[in-house]
C-alpha cells in the first residue's frame, strides 16, 4: 500500500458501493485491482471465496491470480479469478440441466463450429450465403454473425420473429433484403438446433445460456448473489452486452461492484466488445464513485501529450466528455523525462520506409551501450504488413521475433509430426518421406538424399520403396542406417496405429527415432531455437490429446488426419505459444498483440490511409438495428476504434516514439498519410530529414553462432503441487523436463489403470452425494455438517452394475503393452471394484468433499492440490482418504506420509474445512489389497514436511536443475530413454 499514489490507494480502500476506476495507459491498473483483492481479504471485508474477479483472457486471469497469491498471506480453498467464459462454463456444468441443457456438453472452438456447419451444410436452407462454386465460403461470416447475436442476447425466436415481421411489408424494392434477413434468421435457428442435437455449446453459448439460467432459476441467481460479496471486472471497456448483463445480475443484491477500464483503449470490437457499456455505467449506477488514474509510470510527457491530442478527436464519445473527467496523463517516470522524443519518418516507398526503420534501430543500438534488441518494437496494423520489415532485419542480420509468425501448424517440428502421421496412414506419401529425411536429428546428407530422390524418379517408385533398397544405391553407411531406421519406424507406427491413439503413436516415434533425445541434448546446450520447439511440441501434444478426449472418432491416426485436414481447410493456423522470455531480439507484432506491453523504442509503421486506419469493411452480415440492445456511438465507430488503436500503439513507448509512412505501397496512386498524423500536426516532409541519418551502407549486425545458444530464462510456476515437490526431490532435471519444459511423457499400464480407478470412484461417489440429496450450500462450496448428518442412516448408493458401467465408461485404453495385458488389467479392475463394493456394502460413506481443492502458503510459497476424498466420521471428525492402486505396504516410511501430511496442513489451516470438523485420520486406501493404512501427523512431522517443501521450492526458484541420477531413479523415470545423464 505504501507504493500506491493517492488515487490508487483510494481505489483500493473503497469497499462500499459501486466503483468506476478509469485507468489510463501505464497507470498501474492491474496493480490496483490485485491490491484491492488482497486488501479485501487481509482486512477481512471478504473471504477469498466471496470474491469474484472477471477478465477476458486466460493469460490475464493467470497473471492476476499470481499477483494475488504473492500479496495474500492466507490460504484458501477457492478464489474465483477467471475469464467470463470459464466462470460460465463451470456454472453450466453444475446447472445446465435446470434449463434443459446437457450438463456434460462438449465445447466447440471456432474451428469445431466451422466443421460442424460444413458437415451439415445440407440442413441449412441457404441460397444467398451458399455460392455454387464454393459452398463453404460464408461459413465463417455466418458463425461470426451468430456469435454477435449471442453477445446481444438475441434468441433465434426473436430473430425469426423480426424476419417474419419484415416479410409482412410488401415493399417490392426490399424483397431481396428481406429474403436475405429471413435466410440468416433461419440459419441461426438451424445452427442452434444442431448444437443442441450434438450436446455441444460454442463460446457465445456459455454466457448466453448462463443468463438464461439465472433469469429462469432465480434460486440459483440468489445463491450467486449471496456468495459473491465483491465483484470486480478488469478491462471493463471490452465487455459486450451479454457480459455486462451477467455482471449486473450477480452484483444486483448487495454485491459491491468494481469495474476497471479505459474507454480510450477499447480495441476489440471485432470480437464483440462494445465501448458503449463503459459509457453507460454511470447511467446504470448513478451513485457510483469515480476514480481516475492519470499518473503514468511508463512514458515521457511528450509521448503522452501527442497520444492525448490524437484521442481528443473521438469526442464527444469519450468518458472524459460524458462524465466531465480529466484524463490527461502525467508522466511520473523520471528516467524518461526527455524532449524531442517523437519523430515522423516519411519515405518515398515501402521498401525505403522499412530500410530507414531498420537503420534507426541500428543507430540507437550503436550509440547506447545499455540498449538491447528487446528494447525495440515495430508495431503493424496487420500481420501481412510485417514482411518488408522482416526482410530488412534479415538483410542487416538483426535478430527479430515476429509474434504472429506462421502459426503452430506451420512450425518445423509440428510439420515433422504431421508428416510422420501421414506416412503411418499412407506410406507412399513421398513428400512426407522427404520431410523426415531432412529432420535435424538425422543429419542425413544432401548427397544421400539426392541419390534416393533420383532413384525414385528414375524407377517411378515412391520414396518409401527407394528407402527399402537404400543399401543397393550407393549411399553412405550412415545414410543406409537412417534409411533403414525410418522404414522400421514407419512399419512400427502402422502396427501401433491399429490399437493406439494418435498421441501414443506420435510419442513412440519421437522417442524411438531419437528426435526427443536430440531435443533434450540441444536444450541442455542452450539452443534457444530448440527450446522454442519443445514448447511448440508440448502445445501440439495438448491439442492432439484434447481432441482424443473430446472427439473419440478422431483418436486414431486416420481419424485425426481427416479431422486435421478440415482444420486446415477452415483456415485455422494454430495459436502459437509466446513465452514471456525470448532471445534478445527486435519485437514485431500487431498493435492488438502489443496491448499491455511496453518498450523503450516503438515504431508505429505504415501510417497511411487504408492501412492505418484500415479500410472500413464493416460487418459482412449486419445485425438488424431493431435487434441491437447496446447504445451506438454518435460518431464514426470504425475510425473511432482505429484511433483508439493508434492511441494504444503510441502509449506502448517509454523513451522514443516513431511514426513512419511512405508514399508508394505498390498501388497506382500515391498514399495519403494517415489522418491520425494529420490531426496532430504531422505533414509529409522530404524523406530522411525527420531523424538523424546514418550511412546507407549499414554494417550488418551479424548475430554470431554463440548468440543462438546461451542462458534461457525459463518461466517458473507461481504455485506448486505435491507431485512437483516429489518430482524435484527425486531428480531436479526430471522436474525440469516435466514441469518447466513440459516434454510429453510416455504413460504406463499402471498409470492408465490407476487413472481409470480414480475416475470411476470419483464418479461413483458423486452419484452417492446426488442420491442422498447432498446439495452444496453455495455454488462451489462443500456440504455443511448439518446436511451430511441428516443422511447418515439408510444411505443410497448406485448398484454394483452401475459402478461397473461407470468403470467401462472411464476405462483408459492407452499405454498397455498389448491386447492381452489390456484385457488382464480390465478384468483385474472389475474384480477390484467388486471386492470394494462388497466390503463397503454395509458401511457406505457419504463424502463431505470430493476432489477438494486448496491453496495454502508455506513460508510464503503457494502450494496447491486436490484431495481425493474427505469423509465425516460418526463423531464429527474428518478422515482424509487417498486411493492407491499399487501394492500395499506393511508400514509407512517418513517420505510415504508426505502427501497426506500436506493435506492435513491444508484442511487444518483453511476455515472451510474446519467448519466440517477436525482431521482425525489420514488414510491410504490400497484398493488392490483392500487394505487401509491410517495415521495422523504429529507436530514434528508437520514441521518437517513444511521445511522440506519450502527448501525444494527455494531450489526451484533458484533454477537449480542439476541432475541427480541413480540406478533406481533412472529405472523408473519417464525420460529414461532420452536423458543423457541416465544410469
PDB file of C-alpha atoms in Angstrom, residues 664-816:
ATOM      1  CA  UNK A 664       4.251   4.320 -52.600  1.00  0.00           C
ATOM      2  CA  UNK A 665       2.888   0.971 -51.417  1.00  0.00           C
ATOM      3  CA  UNK A 666       2.720  -0.576 -54.872  1.00  0.00           C
ATOM      4  CA  UNK A 667      -0.668   0.768 -55.964  1.00  0.00           C
ATOM      5  CA  UNK A 668      -1.485   3.029 -58.882  1.00  0.00           C
ATOM      6  CA  UNK A 669      -1.912   6.088 -56.649  1.00  0.00           C
ATOM      7  CA  UNK A 670       0.299   7.625 -54.033  1.00  0.00           C
ATOM      8  CA  UNK A 671      -0.892   7.069 -50.479  1.00  0.00           C
ATOM      9  CA  UNK A 672      -2.013   9.900 -48.218  1.00  0.00           C
ATOM     10  CA  UNK A 673      -0.510   9.908 -44.762  1.00  0.00           C
ATOM     11  CA  UNK A 674      -2.814   8.749 -42.016  1.00  0.00           C
ATOM     12  CA  UNK A 675      -5.471  11.164 -40.766  1.00  0.00           C
ATOM     13  CA  UNK A 676      -4.179  10.369 -37.285  1.00  0.00           C
ATOM     14  CA  UNK A 677      -0.844  12.024 -38.144  1.00  0.00           C
ATOM     15  CA  UNK A 678      -2.547  14.950 -39.827  1.00  0.00           C
ATOM     16  CA  UNK A 679      -4.721  15.515 -36.743  1.00  0.00           C
ATOM     17  CA  UNK A 680      -1.668  16.029 -34.545  1.00  0.00           C
ATOM     18  CA  UNK A 681       0.195  18.274 -36.967  1.00  0.00           C
ATOM     19  CA  UNK A 682       2.441  15.953 -38.972  1.00  0.00           C
ATOM     20  CA  UNK A 683       2.820  16.660 -42.672  1.00  0.00           C
ATOM     21  CA  UNK A 684       4.750  14.981 -45.448  1.00  0.00           C
ATOM     22  CA  UNK A 685       8.306  16.281 -45.370  1.00  0.00           C
ATOM     23  CA  UNK A 686      11.261  15.370 -47.573  1.00  0.00           C
ATOM     24  CA  UNK A 687      12.378  11.813 -46.864  1.00  0.00           C
ATOM     25  CA  UNK A 688      15.205  11.163 -44.401  1.00  0.00           C
ATOM     26  CA  UNK A 689      15.000  14.590 -42.748  1.00  0.00           C
ATOM     27  CA  UNK A 690      12.930  13.615 -39.726  1.00  0.00           C
ATOM     28  CA  UNK A 691      15.681  11.705 -37.909  1.00  0.00           C
ATOM     29  CA  UNK A 692      19.422  11.725 -37.908  1.00  0.00           C
ATOM     30  CA  UNK A 693      20.552   9.641 -40.899  1.00  0.00           C
ATOM     31  CA  UNK A 694      23.372   7.121 -40.764  1.00  0.00           C
ATOM     32  CA  UNK A 695      25.253   5.755 -43.736  1.00  0.00           C
ATOM     33  CA  UNK A 696      23.270   3.922 -46.403  1.00  0.00           C
ATOM     34  CA  UNK A 697      25.844   1.155 -46.206  1.00  0.00           C
ATOM     35  CA  UNK A 698      24.814  -0.009 -42.764  1.00  0.00           C
ATOM     36  CA  UNK A 699      27.134  -2.646 -41.389  1.00  0.00           C
ATOM     37  CA  UNK A 700      25.220  -5.901 -40.833  1.00  0.00           C
ATOM     38  CA  UNK A 701      24.795  -6.619 -37.120  1.00  0.00           C
ATOM     39  CA  UNK A 702      25.794 -10.214 -37.689  1.00  0.00           C
ATOM     40  CA  UNK A 703      24.480 -12.455 -34.966  1.00  0.00           C
ATOM     41  CA  UNK A 704      27.211 -14.915 -34.037  1.00  0.00           C
ATOM     42  CA  UNK A 705      26.537 -18.611 -33.568  1.00  0.00           C
ATOM     43  CA  UNK A 706      27.089 -18.112 -29.848  1.00  0.00           C
ATOM     44  CA  UNK A 707      24.114 -15.726 -29.690  1.00  0.00           C
ATOM     45  CA  UNK A 708      21.850 -18.591 -30.796  1.00  0.00           C
ATOM     46  CA  UNK A 709      22.966 -20.507 -27.747  1.00  0.00           C
ATOM     47  CA  UNK A 710      23.167 -19.461 -24.149  1.00  0.00           C
ATOM     48  CA  UNK A 711      21.179 -18.959 -20.983  1.00  0.00           C
ATOM     49  CA  UNK A 712      17.432 -19.117 -21.380  1.00  0.00           C
ATOM     50  CA  UNK A 713      15.390 -17.695 -18.504  1.00  0.00           C
ATOM     51  CA  UNK A 714      12.600 -20.225 -18.063  1.00  0.00           C
ATOM     52  CA  UNK A 715       9.167 -19.322 -16.788  1.00  0.00           C
ATOM     53  CA  UNK A 716       8.782 -20.833 -13.332  1.00  0.00           C
ATOM     54  CA  UNK A 717       5.492 -21.915 -11.750  1.00  0.00           C
ATOM     55  CA  UNK A 718       3.833 -19.410  -9.441  1.00  0.00           C
ATOM     56  CA  UNK A 719       2.366 -22.220  -7.334  1.00  0.00           C
ATOM     57  CA  UNK A 720       3.477 -25.760  -6.607  1.00  0.00           C
ATOM     58  CA  UNK A 721       1.808 -29.138  -6.131  1.00  0.00           C
ATOM     59  CA  UNK A 722       2.878 -32.164  -4.134  1.00  0.00           C
ATOM     60  CA  UNK A 723       3.671 -34.076  -7.314  1.00  0.00           C
ATOM     61  CA  UNK A 724       6.035 -31.271  -8.360  1.00  0.00           C
ATOM     62  CA  UNK A 725       7.730 -31.308  -4.968  1.00  0.00           C
ATOM     63  CA  UNK A 726       8.201 -35.069  -5.147  1.00  0.00           C
ATOM     64  CA  UNK A 727       9.439 -34.950  -8.755  1.00  0.00           C
ATOM     65  CA  UNK A 728      12.094 -32.366  -7.859  1.00  0.00           C
ATOM     66  CA  UNK A 729      13.126 -34.265  -4.738  1.00  0.00           C
ATOM     67  CA  UNK A 730      13.597 -37.364  -6.898  1.00  0.00           C
ATOM     68  CA  UNK A 731      15.693 -35.611  -9.571  1.00  0.00           C
ATOM     69  CA  UNK A 732      15.790 -31.858 -10.333  1.00  0.00           C
ATOM     70  CA  UNK A 733      16.486 -32.478 -14.025  1.00  0.00           C
ATOM     71  CA  UNK A 734      13.489 -34.792 -14.257  1.00  0.00           C
ATOM     72  CA  UNK A 735      11.426 -31.985 -12.728  1.00  0.00           C
ATOM     73  CA  UNK A 736      12.734 -29.512 -15.293  1.00  0.00           C
ATOM     74  CA  UNK A 737      11.853 -31.742 -18.244  1.00  0.00           C
ATOM     75  CA  UNK A 738       8.353 -32.458 -16.929  1.00  0.00           C
ATOM     76  CA  UNK A 739       7.308 -29.198 -15.255  1.00  0.00           C
ATOM     77  CA  UNK A 740       9.370 -26.442 -16.870  1.00  0.00           C
ATOM     78  CA  UNK A 741       9.842 -27.674 -20.440  1.00  0.00           C
ATOM     79  CA  UNK A 742       6.655 -29.789 -20.300  1.00  0.00           C
ATOM     80  CA  UNK A 743       8.089 -32.509 -22.507  1.00  0.00           C
ATOM     81  CA  UNK A 744       5.467 -35.089 -23.445  1.00  0.00           C
ATOM     82  CA  UNK A 745       5.885 -38.290 -21.436  1.00  0.00           C
ATOM     83  CA  UNK A 746       5.033 -41.874 -22.133  1.00  0.00           C
ATOM     84  CA  UNK A 747       2.445 -43.476 -19.946  1.00  0.00           C
ATOM     85  CA  UNK A 748       2.356 -46.916 -18.398  1.00  0.00           C
ATOM     86  CA  UNK A 749      -0.178 -49.639 -17.857  1.00  0.00           C
ATOM     87  CA  UNK A 750      -0.209 -48.984 -14.127  1.00  0.00           C
ATOM     88  CA  UNK A 751      -0.748 -45.229 -14.664  1.00  0.00           C
ATOM     89  CA  UNK A 752      -3.645 -45.745 -17.088  1.00  0.00           C
ATOM     90  CA  UNK A 753      -5.177 -48.299 -14.730  1.00  0.00           C
ATOM     91  CA  UNK A 754      -4.793 -46.039 -11.691  1.00  0.00           C
ATOM     92  CA  UNK A 755      -6.385 -43.099 -13.503  1.00  0.00           C
ATOM     93  CA  UNK A 756      -9.294 -45.313 -14.557  1.00  0.00           C
ATOM     94  CA  UNK A 757      -9.966 -46.492 -10.994  1.00  0.00           C
ATOM     95  CA  UNK A 758      -9.687 -42.972  -9.585  1.00  0.00           C
ATOM     96  CA  UNK A 759     -12.107 -41.660 -12.212  1.00  0.00           C
ATOM     97  CA  UNK A 760     -14.549 -44.468 -11.503  1.00  0.00           C
ATOM     98  CA  UNK A 761     -14.606 -43.872  -7.741  1.00  0.00           C
ATOM     99  CA  UNK A 762     -14.859 -40.120  -8.230  1.00  0.00           C
ATOM    100  CA  UNK A 763     -17.947 -40.512 -10.425  1.00  0.00           C
ATOM    101  CA  UNK A 764     -19.409 -43.229  -8.176  1.00  0.00           C
ATOM    102  CA  UNK A 765     -19.199 -41.098  -5.026  1.00  0.00           C
ATOM    103  CA  UNK A 766     -20.506 -38.045  -6.880  1.00  0.00           C
ATOM    104  CA  UNK A 767     -23.635 -40.083  -7.588  1.00  0.00           C
ATOM    105  CA  UNK A 768     -23.748 -41.170  -3.936  1.00  0.00           C
ATOM    106  CA  UNK A 769     -23.903 -37.499  -2.971  1.00  0.00           C
ATOM    107  CA  UNK A 770     -26.643 -36.857  -5.532  1.00  0.00           C
ATOM    108  CA  UNK A 771     -28.741 -39.874  -4.470  1.00  0.00           C
ATOM    109  CA  UNK A 772     -28.644 -38.733  -0.873  1.00  0.00           C
ATOM    110  CA  UNK A 773     -29.601 -35.152  -1.795  1.00  0.00           C
ATOM    111  CA  UNK A 774     -26.326 -33.676  -0.633  1.00  0.00           C
ATOM    112  CA  UNK A 775     -26.602 -30.244  -2.156  1.00  0.00           C
ATOM    113  CA  UNK A 776     -23.855 -27.716  -1.996  1.00  0.00           C
ATOM    114  CA  UNK A 777     -24.869 -24.842   0.237  1.00  0.00           C
ATOM    115  CA  UNK A 778     -23.374 -22.404  -2.198  1.00  0.00           C
ATOM    116  CA  UNK A 779     -22.472 -22.904  -5.767  1.00  0.00           C
ATOM    117  CA  UNK A 780     -18.898 -24.089  -5.402  1.00  0.00           C
ATOM    118  CA  UNK A 781     -18.614 -24.983  -1.696  1.00  0.00           C
ATOM    119  CA  UNK A 782     -18.718 -28.267   0.225  1.00  0.00           C
ATOM    120  CA  UNK A 783     -21.860 -29.504   2.023  1.00  0.00           C
ATOM    121  CA  UNK A 784     -22.290 -28.383   5.622  1.00  0.00           C
ATOM    122  CA  UNK A 785     -22.026 -30.650   8.635  1.00  0.00           C
ATOM    123  CA  UNK A 786     -25.802 -30.418   9.061  1.00  0.00           C
ATOM    124  CA  UNK A 787     -26.667 -31.596   5.563  1.00  0.00           C
ATOM    125  CA  UNK A 788     -24.284 -34.538   5.916  1.00  0.00           C
ATOM    126  CA  UNK A 789     -25.616 -35.611   9.278  1.00  0.00           C
ATOM    127  CA  UNK A 790     -29.171 -35.872   8.010  1.00  0.00           C
ATOM    128  CA  UNK A 791     -28.228 -38.666   5.629  1.00  0.00           C
ATOM    129  CA  UNK A 792     -26.037 -40.982   7.663  1.00  0.00           C
ATOM    130  CA  UNK A 793     -28.700 -43.676   8.018  1.00  0.00           C
ATOM    131  CA  UNK A 794     -30.212 -45.510   5.071  1.00  0.00           C
ATOM    132  CA  UNK A 795     -27.540 -44.366   2.629  1.00  0.00           C
ATOM    133  CA  UNK A 796     -28.494 -44.786  -1.017  1.00  0.00           C
ATOM    134  CA  UNK A 797     -25.802 -45.905  -3.458  1.00  0.00           C
ATOM    135  CA  UNK A 798     -25.652 -46.912  -7.127  1.00  0.00           C
ATOM    136  CA  UNK A 799     -25.806 -50.649  -7.786  1.00  0.00           C
ATOM    137  CA  UNK A 800     -22.728 -52.749  -8.489  1.00  0.00           C
ATOM    138  CA  UNK A 801     -23.778 -52.972 -12.139  1.00  0.00           C
ATOM    139  CA  UNK A 802     -23.942 -49.178 -12.282  1.00  0.00           C
ATOM    140  CA  UNK A 803     -20.458 -48.954 -10.767  1.00  0.00           C
ATOM    141  CA  UNK A 804     -19.122 -51.379 -13.387  1.00  0.00           C
ATOM    142  CA  UNK A 805     -20.836 -49.362 -16.107  1.00  0.00           C
ATOM    143  CA  UNK A 806     -19.029 -46.263 -14.851  1.00  0.00           C
ATOM    144  CA  UNK A 807     -15.791 -48.268 -14.911  1.00  0.00           C
ATOM    145  CA  UNK A 808     -16.278 -49.166 -18.580  1.00  0.00           C
ATOM    146  CA  UNK A 809     -17.054 -45.531 -19.395  1.00  0.00           C
ATOM    147  CA  UNK A 810     -13.909 -44.318 -17.594  1.00  0.00           C
ATOM    148  CA  UNK A 811     -11.635 -47.053 -18.964  1.00  0.00           C
ATOM    149  CA  UNK A 812      -8.389 -45.642 -20.436  1.00  0.00           C
ATOM    150  CA  UNK A 813      -7.003 -47.873 -23.194  1.00  0.00           C
ATOM    151  CA  UNK A 814      -3.585 -46.221 -23.624  1.00  0.00           C
ATOM    152  CA  UNK A 815      -0.094 -47.499 -22.849  1.00  0.00           C
ATOM    153  CA  UNK A 816      -0.743 -51.213 -22.321  1.00  0.00           C
TER     154      UNK A 816
END
